[in-house]
């Protein structure tokens, strides 16, 4: 029985769920994800594990498609049909020295578990979190508590630095040594922000979010190209060397079902 312990909207259309899933919680590591289904006939939704507490895991999602809009209607006490995980490879964490985690929009939700493990491994951890505006910024207090330093950016300047996470990352790389960088957010944000670390030769990871179906390497829907090779994000990732990722292909493949998704959302709204 996978019960939703708490469900809340933490920013416009961004929801935080704590779900009771003891086996997933017991084994979850930073960087891994789970796949849940609302009911037996439901679509499988891959979500990065954002935090673990006892026998519960936290996931954060944006209600954009039909299934995530449906998920957003669940309340504390409701049950899910199943939760499978943890899936994917954990983040490669060790004591690098100084590590920086960068999150954009709902992607910020993937950072706390990574930042915490980096901190526990002995790193000095810098956080950079950005959103379109102050109202869409999530988990600021939690990130401030975990990270040694936290920088905020907003596209419209309503909070923190007026601009993009890439600008702050570049500024920090200009005046100090950063040994590893994680960047998680929309594909375009990961593409642009990871380009900032190339001139500095800093190994950078991104967590890819292609369309997934089975999550076990069987269906091929999560195919991505990394370093010229085909990889399956669900079993070979979801984290990859950012400088090797073919982001243009990733973005094209993410749009494959746009028309079907739009039609499903319209039917759901009826
Ligand atoms: Fe099917 Fe990765 S989701 S192979």
Short mmCIF file of C-alpha atoms and ligand atoms in Angstrom, two decimals:
data_model
loop_
_atom_site.label_atom_id
_atom_site.label_comp_id
_atom_site.label_asym_id
_atom_site.label_seq_id
_atom_site.Cartn_x
_atom_site.Cartn_y
_atom_site.Cartn_z
CA UNK A 1 0.00 0.00 0.00
CA UNK A 2 1.63 3.24 -1.15
CA UNK A 3 -0.07 6.02 0.73
CA UNK A 4 0.31 9.72 0.06
CA UNK A 5 1.30 10.99 3.52
CA UNK A 6 1.21 14.68 2.60
CA UNK A 7 0.37 16.54 -0.59
CA UNK A 8 0.88 20.24 -1.06
CA UNK A 9 1.21 22.82 -3.80
CA UNK A 10 4.49 24.58 -2.98
CA UNK A 11 4.45 26.99 -5.94
CA UNK A 12 2.11 27.56 -8.85
CA UNK A 13 1.46 24.09 -10.40
CA UNK A 14 4.44 22.58 -8.48
CA UNK A 15 3.44 19.87 -6.00
CA UNK A 16 5.34 18.19 -3.20
CA UNK A 17 4.23 14.69 -2.16
CA UNK A 18 5.60 12.57 0.65
CA UNK A 19 4.74 8.98 -0.20
CA UNK A 20 4.99 5.98 2.08
CA UNK A 21 7.18 3.51 0.17
CA UNK A 22 9.42 1.70 2.71
CA UNK A 23 11.43 -0.39 0.28
CA UNK A 24 12.21 2.58 -1.97
CA UNK A 25 13.07 4.76 1.03
CA UNK A 26 15.39 2.14 2.50
CA UNK A 27 17.50 1.82 -0.64
CA UNK A 28 17.28 5.28 -2.25
CA UNK A 29 20.46 7.17 -3.02
CA UNK A 30 21.04 10.62 -4.47
CA UNK A 31 20.33 10.85 -8.19
CA UNK A 32 17.91 7.93 -8.38
CA UNK A 33 14.28 8.01 -9.36
CA UNK A 34 11.06 6.08 -8.95
CA UNK A 35 8.15 5.32 -11.23
CA UNK A 36 4.64 5.55 -9.87
CA UNK A 37 1.19 4.80 -11.18
CA UNK A 38 -1.95 6.37 -9.83
CA UNK A 39 -4.12 3.37 -10.75
CA UNK A 40 -3.86 0.05 -12.58
CA UNK A 41 -4.58 1.61 -15.98
CA UNK A 42 -2.50 4.70 -15.31
CA UNK A 43 0.50 6.04 -17.15
CA UNK A 44 3.84 5.42 -15.47
CA UNK A 45 5.34 8.64 -14.10
CA UNK A 46 9.12 8.80 -13.52
CA UNK A 47 10.06 11.21 -10.72
CA UNK A 48 13.42 11.91 -9.13
CA UNK A 49 13.65 11.07 -5.45
CA UNK A 50 14.05 14.44 -3.76
CA UNK A 51 14.43 13.39 -0.11
CA UNK A 52 13.95 10.42 2.19
CA UNK A 53 12.55 10.41 5.70
CA UNK A 54 11.98 7.13 7.52
CA UNK A 55 9.77 4.95 5.34
CA UNK A 56 8.69 7.82 3.09
CA UNK A 57 10.14 9.47 0.01
CA UNK A 58 9.50 12.93 -1.32
CA UNK A 59 8.81 13.69 -4.96
CA UNK A 60 8.13 17.08 -6.51
CA UNK A 61 6.40 17.49 -9.86
CA UNK A 62 4.91 20.11 -12.09
CA UNK A 63 1.31 19.50 -13.12
CA UNK A 64 1.64 19.99 -16.86
CA UNK A 65 0.36 16.85 -18.56
CA UNK A 66 -2.82 14.85 -18.10
CA UNK A 67 -1.33 12.36 -15.64
CA UNK A 68 0.53 14.92 -13.51
CA UNK A 69 -2.64 17.03 -13.38
CA UNK A 70 -4.49 13.93 -12.19
CA UNK A 71 -1.74 13.21 -9.63
CA UNK A 72 -2.06 16.77 -8.34
CA UNK A 73 -5.69 16.08 -7.36
CA UNK A 74 -4.64 13.42 -4.83
CA UNK A 75 -4.78 14.29 -1.15
CA UNK A 76 -3.11 13.01 2.02
CA UNK A 77 -4.43 9.52 2.76
CA UNK A 78 -5.00 8.57 -0.89
CA UNK A 79 -3.23 5.48 -2.19
CA UNK A 80 -1.22 4.92 -5.35
CA UNK A 81 -1.38 1.68 -7.34
CA UNK A 82 2.37 1.18 -7.25
CA UNK A 83 5.73 2.81 -6.68
CA UNK A 84 8.77 1.13 -8.23
CA UNK A 85 12.30 2.07 -7.28
CA UNK A 86 14.86 3.19 -6.60
CA UNK A 87 15.76 3.14 -10.30
CA UNK A 88 18.80 4.39 -12.18
CA UNK A 89 22.35 4.80 -11.05
CA UNK A 90 23.15 6.90 -7.97
CA UNK A 91 25.10 10.15 -8.32
CA UNK A 92 28.88 9.67 -8.31
CA UNK A 93 29.62 11.24 -4.96
CA UNK A 94 32.94 11.50 -3.18
CA UNK A 95 35.02 14.18 -1.52
CA UNK A 96 35.96 16.40 -4.46
CA UNK A 97 36.69 19.54 -2.46
CA UNK A 98 34.16 22.12 -3.63
CA UNK A 99 30.99 20.99 -5.36
CA UNK A 100 28.24 23.12 -6.81
CA UNK A 101 24.64 22.06 -7.35
CA UNK A 102 22.54 24.14 -9.72
CA UNK A 103 18.78 23.83 -10.08
CA UNK A 104 16.22 25.48 -12.33
CA UNK A 105 12.47 25.55 -11.67
CA UNK A 106 11.05 22.23 -10.50
CA UNK A 107 14.53 20.75 -11.06
CA UNK A 108 15.57 22.36 -7.77
CA UNK A 109 13.70 19.51 -6.07
CA UNK A 110 16.37 17.03 -7.21
CA UNK A 111 19.16 18.91 -5.42
CA UNK A 112 18.65 18.46 -1.64
CA UNK A 113 19.47 14.74 -1.60
CA UNK A 114 22.57 15.30 -3.77
CA UNK A 115 23.71 18.33 -1.75
CA UNK A 116 23.26 16.41 1.48
CA UNK A 117 25.33 13.44 0.29
CA UNK A 118 28.03 15.78 -1.04
CA UNK A 119 28.13 17.53 2.32
CA UNK A 120 28.30 14.23 4.21
CA UNK A 121 31.22 13.19 1.97
CA UNK A 122 33.12 16.27 3.18
CA UNK A 123 32.61 18.71 0.31
CA UNK A 124 32.14 22.45 0.58
CA UNK A 125 28.76 22.72 -1.15
CA UNK A 126 27.60 25.73 -3.14
CA UNK A 127 23.95 25.87 -4.22
CA UNK A 128 22.56 27.99 -7.03
CA UNK A 129 18.80 27.88 -7.46
CA UNK A 130 16.87 29.80 -10.07
CA UNK A 131 13.33 30.30 -11.24
CA UNK A 132 11.40 32.59 -13.56
CA UNK A 133 10.22 34.65 -10.57
CA UNK A 134 10.29 34.63 -6.75
CA UNK A 135 6.90 32.88 -6.55
CA UNK A 136 8.24 29.86 -8.44
CA UNK A 137 11.32 29.41 -6.29
CA UNK A 138 11.06 26.20 -4.26
CA UNK A 139 12.89 24.62 -1.30
CA UNK A 140 14.96 27.73 -0.59
CA UNK A 141 15.03 27.26 3.21
CA UNK A 142 16.00 23.61 2.92
CA UNK A 143 18.78 24.33 0.44
CA UNK A 144 20.06 27.16 2.63
CA UNK A 145 20.24 24.77 5.56
CA UNK A 146 22.14 22.06 3.63
CA UNK A 147 24.53 24.14 1.51
CA UNK A 148 27.50 26.11 2.80
CA UNK A 149 26.54 28.94 0.45
CA UNK A 150 23.35 29.53 -1.49
CA UNK A 151 22.77 31.90 -4.41
CA UNK A 152 19.33 32.74 -5.73
CA UNK A 153 18.53 33.89 -9.26
CA UNK A 154 15.31 34.95 -10.89
CA UNK A 155 14.76 35.73 -14.57
CA UNK A 156 12.72 38.84 -13.70
CA UNK A 157 14.88 40.03 -10.78
CA UNK A 158 12.08 39.64 -8.23
CA UNK A 159 14.50 37.88 -5.87
CA UNK A 160 18.27 37.45 -5.69
CA UNK A 161 20.42 37.93 -8.77
CA UNK A 162 18.55 39.29 -11.80
CA UNK A 163 19.44 36.78 -14.51
CA UNK A 164 20.19 33.12 -14.96
CA UNK A 165 21.91 30.44 -12.88
CA UNK A 166 24.52 30.19 -15.65
CA UNK A 167 25.56 33.83 -14.98
CA UNK A 168 26.16 33.16 -11.28
CA UNK A 169 27.94 29.90 -12.00
CA UNK A 170 30.28 31.70 -14.44
CA UNK A 171 30.90 34.46 -11.89
CA UNK A 172 31.85 31.91 -9.20
CA UNK A 173 34.04 29.87 -11.60
CA UNK A 174 35.90 33.07 -12.48
CA UNK A 175 37.19 33.65 -8.98
CA UNK A 176 37.51 30.25 -7.31
CA UNK A 177 38.04 26.56 -7.90
CA UNK A 178 34.96 24.38 -8.19
CA UNK A 179 35.70 20.69 -8.60
CA UNK A 180 32.34 19.21 -9.62
CA UNK A 181 29.04 20.66 -10.80
CA UNK A 182 25.54 19.17 -10.96
CA UNK A 183 22.90 20.96 -13.05
CA UNK A 184 19.25 19.90 -13.02
CA UNK A 185 16.33 21.62 -14.68
CA UNK A 186 14.61 21.88 -18.05
CA UNK A 187 16.73 20.53 -20.93
CA UNK A 188 17.40 23.95 -22.40
CA UNK A 189 18.54 25.27 -19.01
CA UNK A 190 20.90 22.28 -18.56
CA UNK A 191 22.27 22.78 -22.09
CA UNK A 192 22.99 26.50 -21.58
CA UNK A 193 24.23 26.24 -18.00
CA UNK A 194 26.54 23.28 -18.61
CA UNK A 195 28.15 25.18 -21.50
CA UNK A 196 29.38 27.62 -18.83
CA UNK A 197 31.64 25.02 -17.23
CA UNK A 198 33.33 23.89 -20.48
CA UNK A 199 36.03 26.62 -20.57
CA UNK A 200 36.94 25.82 -16.97
CA UNK A 201 37.25 22.08 -17.61
CA UNK A 202 35.03 21.24 -14.65
CA UNK A 203 33.35 17.83 -14.76
CA UNK A 204 29.63 18.50 -14.84
CA UNK A 205 26.67 16.19 -14.45
CA UNK A 206 23.12 16.67 -15.64
CA UNK A 207 20.09 14.52 -14.83
CA UNK A 208 18.25 13.77 -18.06
CA UNK A 209 14.49 13.58 -18.26
CA UNK A 210 13.55 11.91 -21.56
CA UNK A 211 10.22 10.17 -22.02
CA UNK A 212 10.28 6.91 -20.06
CA UNK A 213 7.95 3.92 -20.13
CA UNK A 214 9.22 0.79 -18.38
CA UNK A 215 12.26 2.26 -16.59
CA UNK A 216 14.16 -1.00 -16.87
CA UNK A 217 16.06 -0.66 -20.15
CA UNK A 218 13.59 -2.73 -22.22
CA UNK A 219 11.48 -0.30 -24.25
CA UNK A 220 14.10 2.12 -25.56
CA UNK A 221 11.89 5.20 -25.17
CA UNK A 222 14.43 6.95 -22.94
CA UNK A 223 17.19 6.66 -25.55
CA UNK A 224 19.72 9.52 -25.41
CA UNK A 225 23.04 10.10 -27.12
CA UNK A 226 26.02 10.71 -24.86
CA UNK A 227 29.54 10.98 -26.27
CA UNK A 228 28.23 9.70 -29.61
CA UNK A 229 26.88 6.52 -28.03
CA UNK A 230 23.29 5.48 -27.44
CA UNK A 231 22.42 5.23 -23.77
CA UNK A 232 19.21 4.47 -21.92
CA UNK A 233 18.64 7.15 -19.30
CA UNK A 234 16.71 4.78 -17.03
CA UNK A 235 19.51 2.27 -16.55
CA UNK A 236 22.70 4.02 -17.74
CA UNK A 237 21.68 7.33 -16.09
CA UNK A 238 19.75 9.42 -15.40
CA UNK A 239 22.92 11.42 -14.66
CA UNK A 240 25.46 11.85 -17.44
CA UNK A 241 28.52 13.92 -18.25
CA UNK A 242 26.88 17.15 -19.38
CA UNK A 243 29.59 17.97 -21.89
CA UNK A 244 28.91 14.75 -23.80
CA UNK A 245 25.10 14.98 -24.00
CA UNK A 246 23.31 15.63 -27.29
CA UNK A 247 20.77 18.09 -25.90
CA UNK A 248 19.29 18.95 -29.29
CA UNK A 249 18.25 15.33 -29.82
CA UNK A 250 16.96 15.11 -26.23
CA UNK A 251 14.72 18.14 -26.76
CA UNK A 252 13.45 16.81 -30.08
CA UNK A 253 12.56 13.45 -28.53
CA UNK A 254 10.84 15.12 -25.57
CA UNK A 255 8.44 16.75 -28.06
CA UNK A 256 7.48 13.53 -29.91
CA UNK A 257 4.08 13.16 -28.18
CA UNK A 258 3.23 16.85 -27.77
CA UNK A 259 0.01 16.60 -29.85
CA UNK A 260 -1.22 13.45 -28.08
CA UNK A 261 -0.40 15.00 -24.69
CA UNK A 262 -2.33 18.16 -25.57
CA UNK A 263 -5.36 16.10 -26.61
CA UNK A 264 -5.17 14.06 -23.38
CA UNK A 265 -5.05 17.25 -21.27
CA UNK A 266 -8.11 18.61 -23.10
CA UNK A 267 -10.03 15.36 -22.52
CA UNK A 268 -9.01 15.39 -18.82
CA UNK A 269 -10.28 18.97 -18.44
CA UNK A 270 -13.72 18.09 -19.90
FE1 LIG B 1 12.31 2.01 -21.35
FE2 LIG B 1 14.40 3.33 -20.42
S1 LIG B 1 12.31 3.75 -20.06
S2 LIG B 1 14.36 1.69 -21.80
#
